[in-house]
Coordinates of C-alpha atoms (C1' of nucleotides) in Angstrom, one line a residue:
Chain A
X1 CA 3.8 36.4 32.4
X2 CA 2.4 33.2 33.2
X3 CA -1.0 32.2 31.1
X4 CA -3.3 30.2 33.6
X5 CA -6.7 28.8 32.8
X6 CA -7.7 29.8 36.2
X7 CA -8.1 32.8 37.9
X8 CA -6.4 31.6 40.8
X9 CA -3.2 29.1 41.0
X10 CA -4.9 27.4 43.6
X11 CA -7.6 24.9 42.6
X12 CA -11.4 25.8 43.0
X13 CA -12.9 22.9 45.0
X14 CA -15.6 24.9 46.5
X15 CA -18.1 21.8 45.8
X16 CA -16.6 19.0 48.0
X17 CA -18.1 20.2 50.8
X18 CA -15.8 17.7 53.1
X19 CA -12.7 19.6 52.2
X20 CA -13.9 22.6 50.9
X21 CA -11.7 25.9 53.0
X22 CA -12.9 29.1 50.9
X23 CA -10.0 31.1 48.8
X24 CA -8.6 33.3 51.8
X25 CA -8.1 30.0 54.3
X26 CA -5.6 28.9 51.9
X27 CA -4.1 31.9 51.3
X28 CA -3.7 32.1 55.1
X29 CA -2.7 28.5 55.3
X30 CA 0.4 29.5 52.6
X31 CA 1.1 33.0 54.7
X32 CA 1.6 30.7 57.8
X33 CA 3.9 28.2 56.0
X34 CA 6.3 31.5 55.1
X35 CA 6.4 32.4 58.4
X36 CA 7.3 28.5 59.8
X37 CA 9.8 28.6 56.8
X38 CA 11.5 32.0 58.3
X39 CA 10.9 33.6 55.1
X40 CA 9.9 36.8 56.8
X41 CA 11.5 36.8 60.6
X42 CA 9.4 38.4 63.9
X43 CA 9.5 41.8 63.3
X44 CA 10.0 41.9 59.4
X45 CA 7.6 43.4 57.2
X46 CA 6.0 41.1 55.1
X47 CA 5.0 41.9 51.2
X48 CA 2.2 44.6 50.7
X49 CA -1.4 43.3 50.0
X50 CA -0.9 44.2 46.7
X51 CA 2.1 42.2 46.3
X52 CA 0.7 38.9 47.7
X53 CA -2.5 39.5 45.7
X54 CA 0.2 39.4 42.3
X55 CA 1.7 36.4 44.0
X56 CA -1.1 34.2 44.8
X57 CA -3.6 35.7 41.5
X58 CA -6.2 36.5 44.0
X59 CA -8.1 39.8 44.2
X60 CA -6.5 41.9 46.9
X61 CA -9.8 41.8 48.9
X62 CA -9.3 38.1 49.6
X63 CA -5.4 38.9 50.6
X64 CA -7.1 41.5 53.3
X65 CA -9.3 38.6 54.8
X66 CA -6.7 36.1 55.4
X67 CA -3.9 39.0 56.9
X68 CA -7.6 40.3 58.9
X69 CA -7.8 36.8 60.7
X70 CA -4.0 36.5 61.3
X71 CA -3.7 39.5 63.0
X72 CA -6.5 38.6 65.3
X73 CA -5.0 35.8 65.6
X74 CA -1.8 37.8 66.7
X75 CA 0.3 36.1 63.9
X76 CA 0.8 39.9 62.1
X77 CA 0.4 43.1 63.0
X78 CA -1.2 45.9 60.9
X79 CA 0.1 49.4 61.0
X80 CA -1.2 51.3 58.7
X81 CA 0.8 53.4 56.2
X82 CA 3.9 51.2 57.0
X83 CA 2.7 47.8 56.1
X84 CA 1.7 44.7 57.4
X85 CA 4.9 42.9 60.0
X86 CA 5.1 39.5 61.9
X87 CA 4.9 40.0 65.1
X88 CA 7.2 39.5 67.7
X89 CA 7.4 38.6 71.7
X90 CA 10.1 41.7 72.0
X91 CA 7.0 44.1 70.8
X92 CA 6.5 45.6 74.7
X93 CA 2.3 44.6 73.9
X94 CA 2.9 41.0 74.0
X95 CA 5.0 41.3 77.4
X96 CA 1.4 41.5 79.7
X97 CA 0.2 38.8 76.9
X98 CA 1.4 35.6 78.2
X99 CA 2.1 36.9 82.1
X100 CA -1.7 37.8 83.5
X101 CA -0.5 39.0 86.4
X102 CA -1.1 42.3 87.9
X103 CA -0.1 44.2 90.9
X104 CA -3.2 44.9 93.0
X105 CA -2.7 48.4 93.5
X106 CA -1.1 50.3 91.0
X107 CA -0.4 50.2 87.2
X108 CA 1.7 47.3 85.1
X109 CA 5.1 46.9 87.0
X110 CA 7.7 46.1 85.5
X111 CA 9.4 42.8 86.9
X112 CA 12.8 41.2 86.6
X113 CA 13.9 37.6 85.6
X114 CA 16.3 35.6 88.0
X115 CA 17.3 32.3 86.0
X116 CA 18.6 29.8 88.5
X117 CA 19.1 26.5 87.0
X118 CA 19.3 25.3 83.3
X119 CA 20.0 21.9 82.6
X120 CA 19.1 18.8 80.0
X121 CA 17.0 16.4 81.2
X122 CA 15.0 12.9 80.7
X123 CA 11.6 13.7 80.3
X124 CA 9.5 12.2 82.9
X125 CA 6.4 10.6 81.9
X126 CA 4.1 13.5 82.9
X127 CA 6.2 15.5 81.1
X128 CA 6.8 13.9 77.7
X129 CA 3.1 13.2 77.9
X130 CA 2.0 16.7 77.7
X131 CA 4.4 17.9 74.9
X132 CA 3.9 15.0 72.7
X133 CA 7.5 12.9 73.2
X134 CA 8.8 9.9 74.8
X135 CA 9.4 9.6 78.1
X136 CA 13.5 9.7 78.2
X137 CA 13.3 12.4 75.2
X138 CA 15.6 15.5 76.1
X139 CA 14.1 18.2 77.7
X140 CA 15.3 21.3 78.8
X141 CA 14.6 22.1 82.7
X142 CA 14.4 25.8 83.9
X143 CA 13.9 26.9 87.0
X144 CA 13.8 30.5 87.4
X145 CA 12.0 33.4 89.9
X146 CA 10.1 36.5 89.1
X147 CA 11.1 39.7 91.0
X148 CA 8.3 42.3 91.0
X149 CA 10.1 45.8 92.8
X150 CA 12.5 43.2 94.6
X151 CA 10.2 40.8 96.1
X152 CA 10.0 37.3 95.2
X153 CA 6.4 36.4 93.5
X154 CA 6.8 33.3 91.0
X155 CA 8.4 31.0 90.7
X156 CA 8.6 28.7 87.9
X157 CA 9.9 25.5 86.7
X158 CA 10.0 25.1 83.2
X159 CA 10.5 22.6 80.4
X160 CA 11.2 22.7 76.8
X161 CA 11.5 20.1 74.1
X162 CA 15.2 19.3 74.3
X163 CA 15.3 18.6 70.3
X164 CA 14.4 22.6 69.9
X165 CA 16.5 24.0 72.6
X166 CA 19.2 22.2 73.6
X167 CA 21.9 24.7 73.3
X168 CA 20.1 27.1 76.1
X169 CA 22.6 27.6 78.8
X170 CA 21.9 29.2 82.7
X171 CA 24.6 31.8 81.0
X172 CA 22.7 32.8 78.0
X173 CA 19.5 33.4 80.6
X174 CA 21.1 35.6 82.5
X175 CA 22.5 37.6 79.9
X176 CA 19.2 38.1 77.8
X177 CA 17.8 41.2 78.8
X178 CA 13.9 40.6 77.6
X179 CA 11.8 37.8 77.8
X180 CA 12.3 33.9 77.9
X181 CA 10.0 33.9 74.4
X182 CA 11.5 36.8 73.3
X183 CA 15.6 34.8 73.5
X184 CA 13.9 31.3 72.3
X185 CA 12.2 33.4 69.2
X186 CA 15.5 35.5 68.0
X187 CA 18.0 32.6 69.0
X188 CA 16.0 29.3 68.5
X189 CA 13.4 30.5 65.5
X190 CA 10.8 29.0 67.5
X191 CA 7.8 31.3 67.8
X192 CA 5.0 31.2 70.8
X193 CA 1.7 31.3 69.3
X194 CA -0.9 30.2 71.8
X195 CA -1.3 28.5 75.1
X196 CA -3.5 26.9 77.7
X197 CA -3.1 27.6 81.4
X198 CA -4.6 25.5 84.1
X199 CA -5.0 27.3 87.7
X200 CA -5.7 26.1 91.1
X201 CA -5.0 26.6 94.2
X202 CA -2.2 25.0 96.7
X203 CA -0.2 25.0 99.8
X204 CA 3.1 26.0 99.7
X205 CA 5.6 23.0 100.1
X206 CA 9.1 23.5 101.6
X207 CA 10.9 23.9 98.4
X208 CA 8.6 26.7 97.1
X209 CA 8.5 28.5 100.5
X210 CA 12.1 28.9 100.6
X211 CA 12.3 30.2 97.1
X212 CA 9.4 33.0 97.7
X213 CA 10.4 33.8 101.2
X214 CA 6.4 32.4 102.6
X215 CA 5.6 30.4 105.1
X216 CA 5.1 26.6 104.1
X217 CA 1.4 25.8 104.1
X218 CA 0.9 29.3 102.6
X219 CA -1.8 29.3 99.8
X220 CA -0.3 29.8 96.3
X221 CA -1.8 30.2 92.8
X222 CA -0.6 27.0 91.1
X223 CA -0.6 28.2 87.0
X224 CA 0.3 25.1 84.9
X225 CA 1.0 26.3 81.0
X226 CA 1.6 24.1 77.9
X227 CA 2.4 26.7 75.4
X228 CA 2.1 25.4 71.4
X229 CA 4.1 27.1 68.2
X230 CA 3.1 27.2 64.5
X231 CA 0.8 23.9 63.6
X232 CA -0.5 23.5 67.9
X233 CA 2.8 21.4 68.0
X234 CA 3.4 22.0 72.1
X235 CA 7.2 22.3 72.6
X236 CA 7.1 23.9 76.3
X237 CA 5.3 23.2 79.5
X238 CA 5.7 25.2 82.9
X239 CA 4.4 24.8 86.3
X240 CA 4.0 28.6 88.3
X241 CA 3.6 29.2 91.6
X242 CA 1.9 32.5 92.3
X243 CA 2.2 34.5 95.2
X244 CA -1.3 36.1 95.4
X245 CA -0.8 38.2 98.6
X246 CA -0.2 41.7 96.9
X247 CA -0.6 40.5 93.3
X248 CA -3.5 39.0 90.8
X249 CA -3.9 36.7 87.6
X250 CA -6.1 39.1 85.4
X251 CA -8.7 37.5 83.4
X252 CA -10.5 39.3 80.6
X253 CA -14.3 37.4 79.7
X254 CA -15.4 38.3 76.6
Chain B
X1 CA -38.9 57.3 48.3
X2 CA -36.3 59.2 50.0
X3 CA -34.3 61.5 47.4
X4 CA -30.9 62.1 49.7
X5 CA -27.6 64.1 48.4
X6 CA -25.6 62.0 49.9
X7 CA -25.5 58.5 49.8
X8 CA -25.7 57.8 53.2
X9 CA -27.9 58.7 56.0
X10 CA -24.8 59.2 58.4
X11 CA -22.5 62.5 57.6
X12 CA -19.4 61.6 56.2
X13 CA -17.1 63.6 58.7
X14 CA -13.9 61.9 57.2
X15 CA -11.6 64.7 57.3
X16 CA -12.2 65.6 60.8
X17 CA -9.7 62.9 62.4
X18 CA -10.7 63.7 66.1
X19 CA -13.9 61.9 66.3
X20 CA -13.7 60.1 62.9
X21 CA -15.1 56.9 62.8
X22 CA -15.8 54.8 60.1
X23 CA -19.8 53.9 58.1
X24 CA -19.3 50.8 59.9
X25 CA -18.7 51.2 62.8
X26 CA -21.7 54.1 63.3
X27 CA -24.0 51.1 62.0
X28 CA -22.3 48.8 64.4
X29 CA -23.4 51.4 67.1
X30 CA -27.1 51.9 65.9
X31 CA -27.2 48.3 65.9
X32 CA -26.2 48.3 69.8
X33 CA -28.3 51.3 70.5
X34 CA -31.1 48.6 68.6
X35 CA -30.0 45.5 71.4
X36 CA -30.4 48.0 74.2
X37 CA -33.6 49.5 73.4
X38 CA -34.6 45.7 73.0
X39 CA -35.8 46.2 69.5
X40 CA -35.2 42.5 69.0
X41 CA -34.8 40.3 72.1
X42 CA -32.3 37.1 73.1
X43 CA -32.3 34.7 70.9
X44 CA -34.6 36.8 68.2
X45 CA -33.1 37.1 64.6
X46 CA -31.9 40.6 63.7
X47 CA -33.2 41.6 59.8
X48 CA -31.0 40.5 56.8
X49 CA -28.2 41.9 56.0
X50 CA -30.0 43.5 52.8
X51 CA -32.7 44.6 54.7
X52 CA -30.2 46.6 57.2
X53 CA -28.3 47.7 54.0
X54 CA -31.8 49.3 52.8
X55 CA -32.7 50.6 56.1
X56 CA -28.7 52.5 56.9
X57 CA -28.7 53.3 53.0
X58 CA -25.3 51.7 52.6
X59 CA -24.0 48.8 50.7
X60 CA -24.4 45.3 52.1
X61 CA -20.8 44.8 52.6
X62 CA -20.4 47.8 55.1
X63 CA -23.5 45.8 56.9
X64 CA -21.6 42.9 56.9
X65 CA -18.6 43.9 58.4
X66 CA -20.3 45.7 61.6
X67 CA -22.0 42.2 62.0
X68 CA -18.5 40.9 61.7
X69 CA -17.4 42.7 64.5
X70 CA -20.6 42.2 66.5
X71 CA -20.4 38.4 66.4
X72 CA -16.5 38.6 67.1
X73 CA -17.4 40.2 70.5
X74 CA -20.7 37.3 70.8
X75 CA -23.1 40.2 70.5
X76 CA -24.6 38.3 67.6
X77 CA -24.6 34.9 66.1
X78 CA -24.4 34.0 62.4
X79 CA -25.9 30.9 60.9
X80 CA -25.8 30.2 57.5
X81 CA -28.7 30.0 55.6
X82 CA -31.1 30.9 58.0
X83 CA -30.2 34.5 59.7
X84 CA -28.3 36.4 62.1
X85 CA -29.5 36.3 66.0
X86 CA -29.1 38.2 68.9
X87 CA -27.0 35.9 71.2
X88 CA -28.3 34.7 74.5
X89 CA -27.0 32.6 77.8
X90 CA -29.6 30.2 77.0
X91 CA -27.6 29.3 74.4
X92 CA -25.2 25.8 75.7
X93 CA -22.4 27.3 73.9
X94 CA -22.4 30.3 76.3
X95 CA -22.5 27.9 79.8
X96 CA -18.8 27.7 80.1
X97 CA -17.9 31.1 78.5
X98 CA -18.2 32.6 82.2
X99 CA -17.2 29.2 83.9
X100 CA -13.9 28.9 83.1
X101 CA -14.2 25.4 85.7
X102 CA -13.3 22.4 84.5
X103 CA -13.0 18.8 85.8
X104 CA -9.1 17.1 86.0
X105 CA -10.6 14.2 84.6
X106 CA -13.0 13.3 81.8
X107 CA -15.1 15.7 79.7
X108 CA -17.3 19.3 80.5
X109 CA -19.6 18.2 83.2
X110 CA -23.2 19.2 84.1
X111 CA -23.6 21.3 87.8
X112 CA -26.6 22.2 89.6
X113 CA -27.0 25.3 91.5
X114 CA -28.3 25.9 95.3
X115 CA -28.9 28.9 96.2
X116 CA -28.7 29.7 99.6
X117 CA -30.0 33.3 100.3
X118 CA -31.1 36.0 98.8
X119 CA -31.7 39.3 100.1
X120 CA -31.9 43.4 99.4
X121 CA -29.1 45.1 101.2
X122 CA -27.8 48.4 101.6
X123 CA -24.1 48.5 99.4
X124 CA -20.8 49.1 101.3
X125 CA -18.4 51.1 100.3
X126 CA -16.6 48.0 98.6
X127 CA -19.2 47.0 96.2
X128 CA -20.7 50.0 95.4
X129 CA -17.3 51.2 94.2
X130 CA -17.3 48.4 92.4
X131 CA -20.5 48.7 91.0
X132 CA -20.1 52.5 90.3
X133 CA -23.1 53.2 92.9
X134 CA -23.5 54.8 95.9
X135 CA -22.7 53.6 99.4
X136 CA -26.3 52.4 100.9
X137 CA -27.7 52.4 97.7
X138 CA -29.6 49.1 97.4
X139 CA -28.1 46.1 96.1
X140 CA -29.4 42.0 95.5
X141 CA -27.2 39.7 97.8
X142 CA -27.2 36.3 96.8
X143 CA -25.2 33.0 98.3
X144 CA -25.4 30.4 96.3
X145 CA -23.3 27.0 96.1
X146 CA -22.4 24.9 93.0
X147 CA -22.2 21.4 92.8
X148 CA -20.6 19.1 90.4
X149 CA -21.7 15.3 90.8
X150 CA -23.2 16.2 93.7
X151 CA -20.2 17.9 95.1
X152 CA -19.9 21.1 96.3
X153 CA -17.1 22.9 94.5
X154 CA -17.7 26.7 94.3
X155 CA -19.2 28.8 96.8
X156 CA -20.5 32.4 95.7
X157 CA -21.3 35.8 97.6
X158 CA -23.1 37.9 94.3
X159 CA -24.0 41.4 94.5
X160 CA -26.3 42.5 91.7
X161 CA -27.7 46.6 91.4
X162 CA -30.4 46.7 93.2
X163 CA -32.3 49.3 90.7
X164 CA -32.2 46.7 87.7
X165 CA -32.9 43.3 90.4
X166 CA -34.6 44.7 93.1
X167 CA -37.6 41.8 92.4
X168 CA -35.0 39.2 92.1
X169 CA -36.2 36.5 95.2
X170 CA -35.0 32.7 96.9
X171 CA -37.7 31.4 95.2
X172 CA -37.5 32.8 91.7
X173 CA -33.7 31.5 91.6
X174 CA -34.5 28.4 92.8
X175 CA -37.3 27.1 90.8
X176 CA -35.4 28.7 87.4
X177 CA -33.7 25.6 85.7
X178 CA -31.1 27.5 83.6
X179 CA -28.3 29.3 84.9
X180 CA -28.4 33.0 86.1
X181 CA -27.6 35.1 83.7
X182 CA -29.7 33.4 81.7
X183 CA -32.7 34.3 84.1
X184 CA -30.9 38.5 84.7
X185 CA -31.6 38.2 80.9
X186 CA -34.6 36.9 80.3
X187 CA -36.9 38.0 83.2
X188 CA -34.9 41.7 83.4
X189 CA -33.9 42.2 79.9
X190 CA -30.0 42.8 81.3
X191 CA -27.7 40.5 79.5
X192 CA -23.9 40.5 80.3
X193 CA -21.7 41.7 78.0
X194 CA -18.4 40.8 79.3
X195 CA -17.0 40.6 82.3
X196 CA -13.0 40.8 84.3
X197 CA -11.8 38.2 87.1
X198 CA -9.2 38.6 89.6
X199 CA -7.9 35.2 90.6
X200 CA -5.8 34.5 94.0
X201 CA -5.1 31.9 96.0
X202 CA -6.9 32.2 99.8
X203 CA -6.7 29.9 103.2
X204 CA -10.2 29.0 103.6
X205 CA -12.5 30.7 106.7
X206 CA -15.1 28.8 108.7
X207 CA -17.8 30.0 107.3
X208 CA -16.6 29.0 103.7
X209 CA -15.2 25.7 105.0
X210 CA -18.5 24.4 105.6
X211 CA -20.1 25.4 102.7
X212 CA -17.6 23.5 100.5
X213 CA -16.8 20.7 103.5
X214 CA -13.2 21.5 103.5
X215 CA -10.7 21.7 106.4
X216 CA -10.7 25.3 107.5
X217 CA -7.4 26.6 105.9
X218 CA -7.6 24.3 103.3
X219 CA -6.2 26.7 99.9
X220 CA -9.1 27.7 97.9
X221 CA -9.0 29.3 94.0
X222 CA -10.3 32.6 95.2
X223 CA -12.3 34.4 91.9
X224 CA -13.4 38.3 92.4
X225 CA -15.6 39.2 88.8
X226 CA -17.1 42.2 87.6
X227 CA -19.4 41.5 85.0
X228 CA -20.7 44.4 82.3
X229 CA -24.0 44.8 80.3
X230 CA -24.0 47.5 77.5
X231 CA -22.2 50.2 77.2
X232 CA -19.3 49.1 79.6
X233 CA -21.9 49.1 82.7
X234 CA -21.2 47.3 85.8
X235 CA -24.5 45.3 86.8
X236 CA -22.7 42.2 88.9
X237 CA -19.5 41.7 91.5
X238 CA -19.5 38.7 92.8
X239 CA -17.0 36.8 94.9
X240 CA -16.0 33.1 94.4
X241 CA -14.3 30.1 96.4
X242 CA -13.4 27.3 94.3
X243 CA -12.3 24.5 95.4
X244 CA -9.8 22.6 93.2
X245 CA -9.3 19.5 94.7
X246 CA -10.5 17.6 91.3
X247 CA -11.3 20.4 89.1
X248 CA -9.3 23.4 87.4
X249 CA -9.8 27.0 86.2
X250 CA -9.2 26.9 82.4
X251 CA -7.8 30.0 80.4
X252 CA -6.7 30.2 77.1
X253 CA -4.1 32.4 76.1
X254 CA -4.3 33.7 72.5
Chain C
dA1 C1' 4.5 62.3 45.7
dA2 C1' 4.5 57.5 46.3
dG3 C1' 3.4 53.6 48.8
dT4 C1' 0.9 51.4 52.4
dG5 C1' -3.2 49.8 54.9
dG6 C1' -8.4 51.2 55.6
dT7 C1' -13.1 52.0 53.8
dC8 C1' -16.9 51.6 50.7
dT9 C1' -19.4 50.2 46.7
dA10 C1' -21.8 47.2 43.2
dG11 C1' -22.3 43.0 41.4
dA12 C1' -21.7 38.1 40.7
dC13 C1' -21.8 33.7 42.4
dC14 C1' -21.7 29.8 46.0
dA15 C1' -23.3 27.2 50.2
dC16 C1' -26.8 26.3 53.2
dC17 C1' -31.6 26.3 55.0
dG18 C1' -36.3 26.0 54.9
dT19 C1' -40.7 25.2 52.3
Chain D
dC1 C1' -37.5 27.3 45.0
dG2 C1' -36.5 31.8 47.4
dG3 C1' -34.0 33.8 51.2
dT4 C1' -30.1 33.9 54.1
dG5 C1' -25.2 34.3 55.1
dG6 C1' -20.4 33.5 52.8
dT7 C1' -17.0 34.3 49.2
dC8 C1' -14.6 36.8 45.5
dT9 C1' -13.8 40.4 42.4
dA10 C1' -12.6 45.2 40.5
dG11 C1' -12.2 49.7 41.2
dA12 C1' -12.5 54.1 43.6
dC13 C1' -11.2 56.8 47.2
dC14 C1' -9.5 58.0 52.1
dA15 C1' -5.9 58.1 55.9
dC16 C1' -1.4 57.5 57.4
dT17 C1' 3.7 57.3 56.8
dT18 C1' 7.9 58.3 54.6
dG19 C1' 10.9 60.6 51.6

DNA sequence: AAGTGGTCTAGACCACCGT
DNA sequence: CGGTGGTCTAGACCACTTG
């Protein structure tokens, strides 16, 4: 048994107001850096409250507050009885998470992936820009199409930071069965966390047109996403366009 | 001095798990039933913490975490030291939680409003399904243009229930400086709660062309919101044209 | 029955705000 | 200084899941 002064192994600086983050932030803060380590992989349970409050010599109230904000913070889920497990894009809730759109009439539809390039690129300026590289750094370029009951409705071009990804292959797209986050979190270890989407609206050039069978001219939703893993580090960026005639990007206000 | 059996004023019905809700969340709902009735007002402070504590007969910590939930959903606002308010749209932090428009450019930028009409009408069958009224039952239909830099950027067709904004008039929105909620709030005592947008991309018609000084056809963000007040009621549908030339529809994905 | 998360309490103390 | 929200603790008990 270890014999410590304090009551806590982490040090109390609760009166340098600068730097001061109360007992359960840091606990958080060392929760998060297990889960970037891979100590507990998407889907794993992670140790019982109980356990972590023996670990880190806190008071298993102040465990509960720092799980409490990463699960609304989607990082963990709760389920009670069984324990507390990192979550993971294969869960079936997170498939609607990152994909707000809906079919106008009708409940959630399920929609199929058609991957049809995948190759390593430069990065163009615009591109390195928005995920924080230099322009000429590797990325990976995807472009793909979204199939809801058959018909063409997105279609996407995609890029991800080559230095994460560079062993994706068109082959390994096609064979995945679930979702792009769902392959580049079990294959790659790199976990989707939060992103920002900017929408507006444009006409369909010829390229795009072809791709989702409209006429060229035809207004599309244009949905461009930077998506960011664990510490905001940005490591994809996308640019959608929507086909809005018999679908909707879903917005919740709270 | 009350002299209770049980600790709480609220019957414990833990065993039976149908309708089983927790001490805090039945003080979380008095505290709504509080906000409707108007108890305390926008921008008003709700009593301490160990004042509502004395008042529910429960410990300060069950208090606490109905607040909790309440300020997660912006029902409330916590500020240190001073006191717990009910929120309000006069608040600036509120402006651009149901503007999700943002300039290309440069930072969050002031807009003015025009509105253009502003009329009682009977409700078609659209909007009053919407609305969860009856068709011909009176509704407030407004027309209104936004401007940024002197720019005209959205154009808006809003329907409000006519039984809560039946006194709603031209002039009233026009000489009020703040934006509309703000006013639905604070002259009507209705303040939105939340609120869900449908986003698609449109060609736009002559009538919106003008408005916005666009080419007729020209691809416009179209934005279709329902917006709720207490108790999950629909008060507002309202139909928007953005134009995003120079400016974007932000969302944050969590 | 044992183990997990979920609720509730009582009390101590800290950080912040106003007077 | 007193009052407010914010943090932390220790312990009790409840609800859910699994064996």
């Amino acid at each position: 048994m270890r014999t410590a002064k304090h009551k806590s192994n982490i040090p109390m600086t609760r009166s340098s107001s600068l730097t001061f983050s109360p007992l359960y932030r840091q606990i958080k803060e060392l929760v998060i850096k297990s889960l970037e380590a891979g100590e507990w992989g998407p889907g794993d349970a992670i140790p019982s409250e109980a356990e972590l409050a023996l670990r880190f010599n806190v008071s298993q109230g102040t465990v509960r507050k720092a799980i409490d904000e990463m699960a609304a913070e989607n990082l963990l889920v709760r389920r009670q009885g069984k324990g507390t497990f990192v979550a993971t894009h294969s869960d079936p809730r997170n498939f609607f998470r990152f994909l707000r759109l809906m079919p106008d009439n009708g409940r959630t539809q399920q929609y199929e992936s058609e991957p049809l390039s995948c190759v390593v690129r430069e990065a163009s300026a615009e591109v390195a820009g928005v995920l924080n590289i230099k322009p000429g750094d590797a990325v990976v370029a995807i472009e793909r199409i979204l199939r809801f009951d058959g018909q063409p409705v997105v279609f996407d071009e995609i890029y991800l930071v080559g230095e994460l990804f560079a062993d994706l292959t068109l082959d390994r797209l096609k064979s995945y069965e679930r979702s792009l986050y769902s392959l580049l979190e079990s294959a790659f270890g790199v976990r989707m966390i939060r992103a920002e989407e900017r929408l507006r609206a444009v006409a369909a050039n010829a390229a795009v047109a072809v791709h989702l069978g409209t006429a060229v001219g035809h207004p599309l939703l244009l949905v461009e996403r930077v998506a960011y893993t664990y510490g905001n580090k940005p490591v994809e960026w996308r640019r959608g366009y929507y086909c809005t005639e018999q679908h909707h990007y879903l917005n919740e206000l709270g």
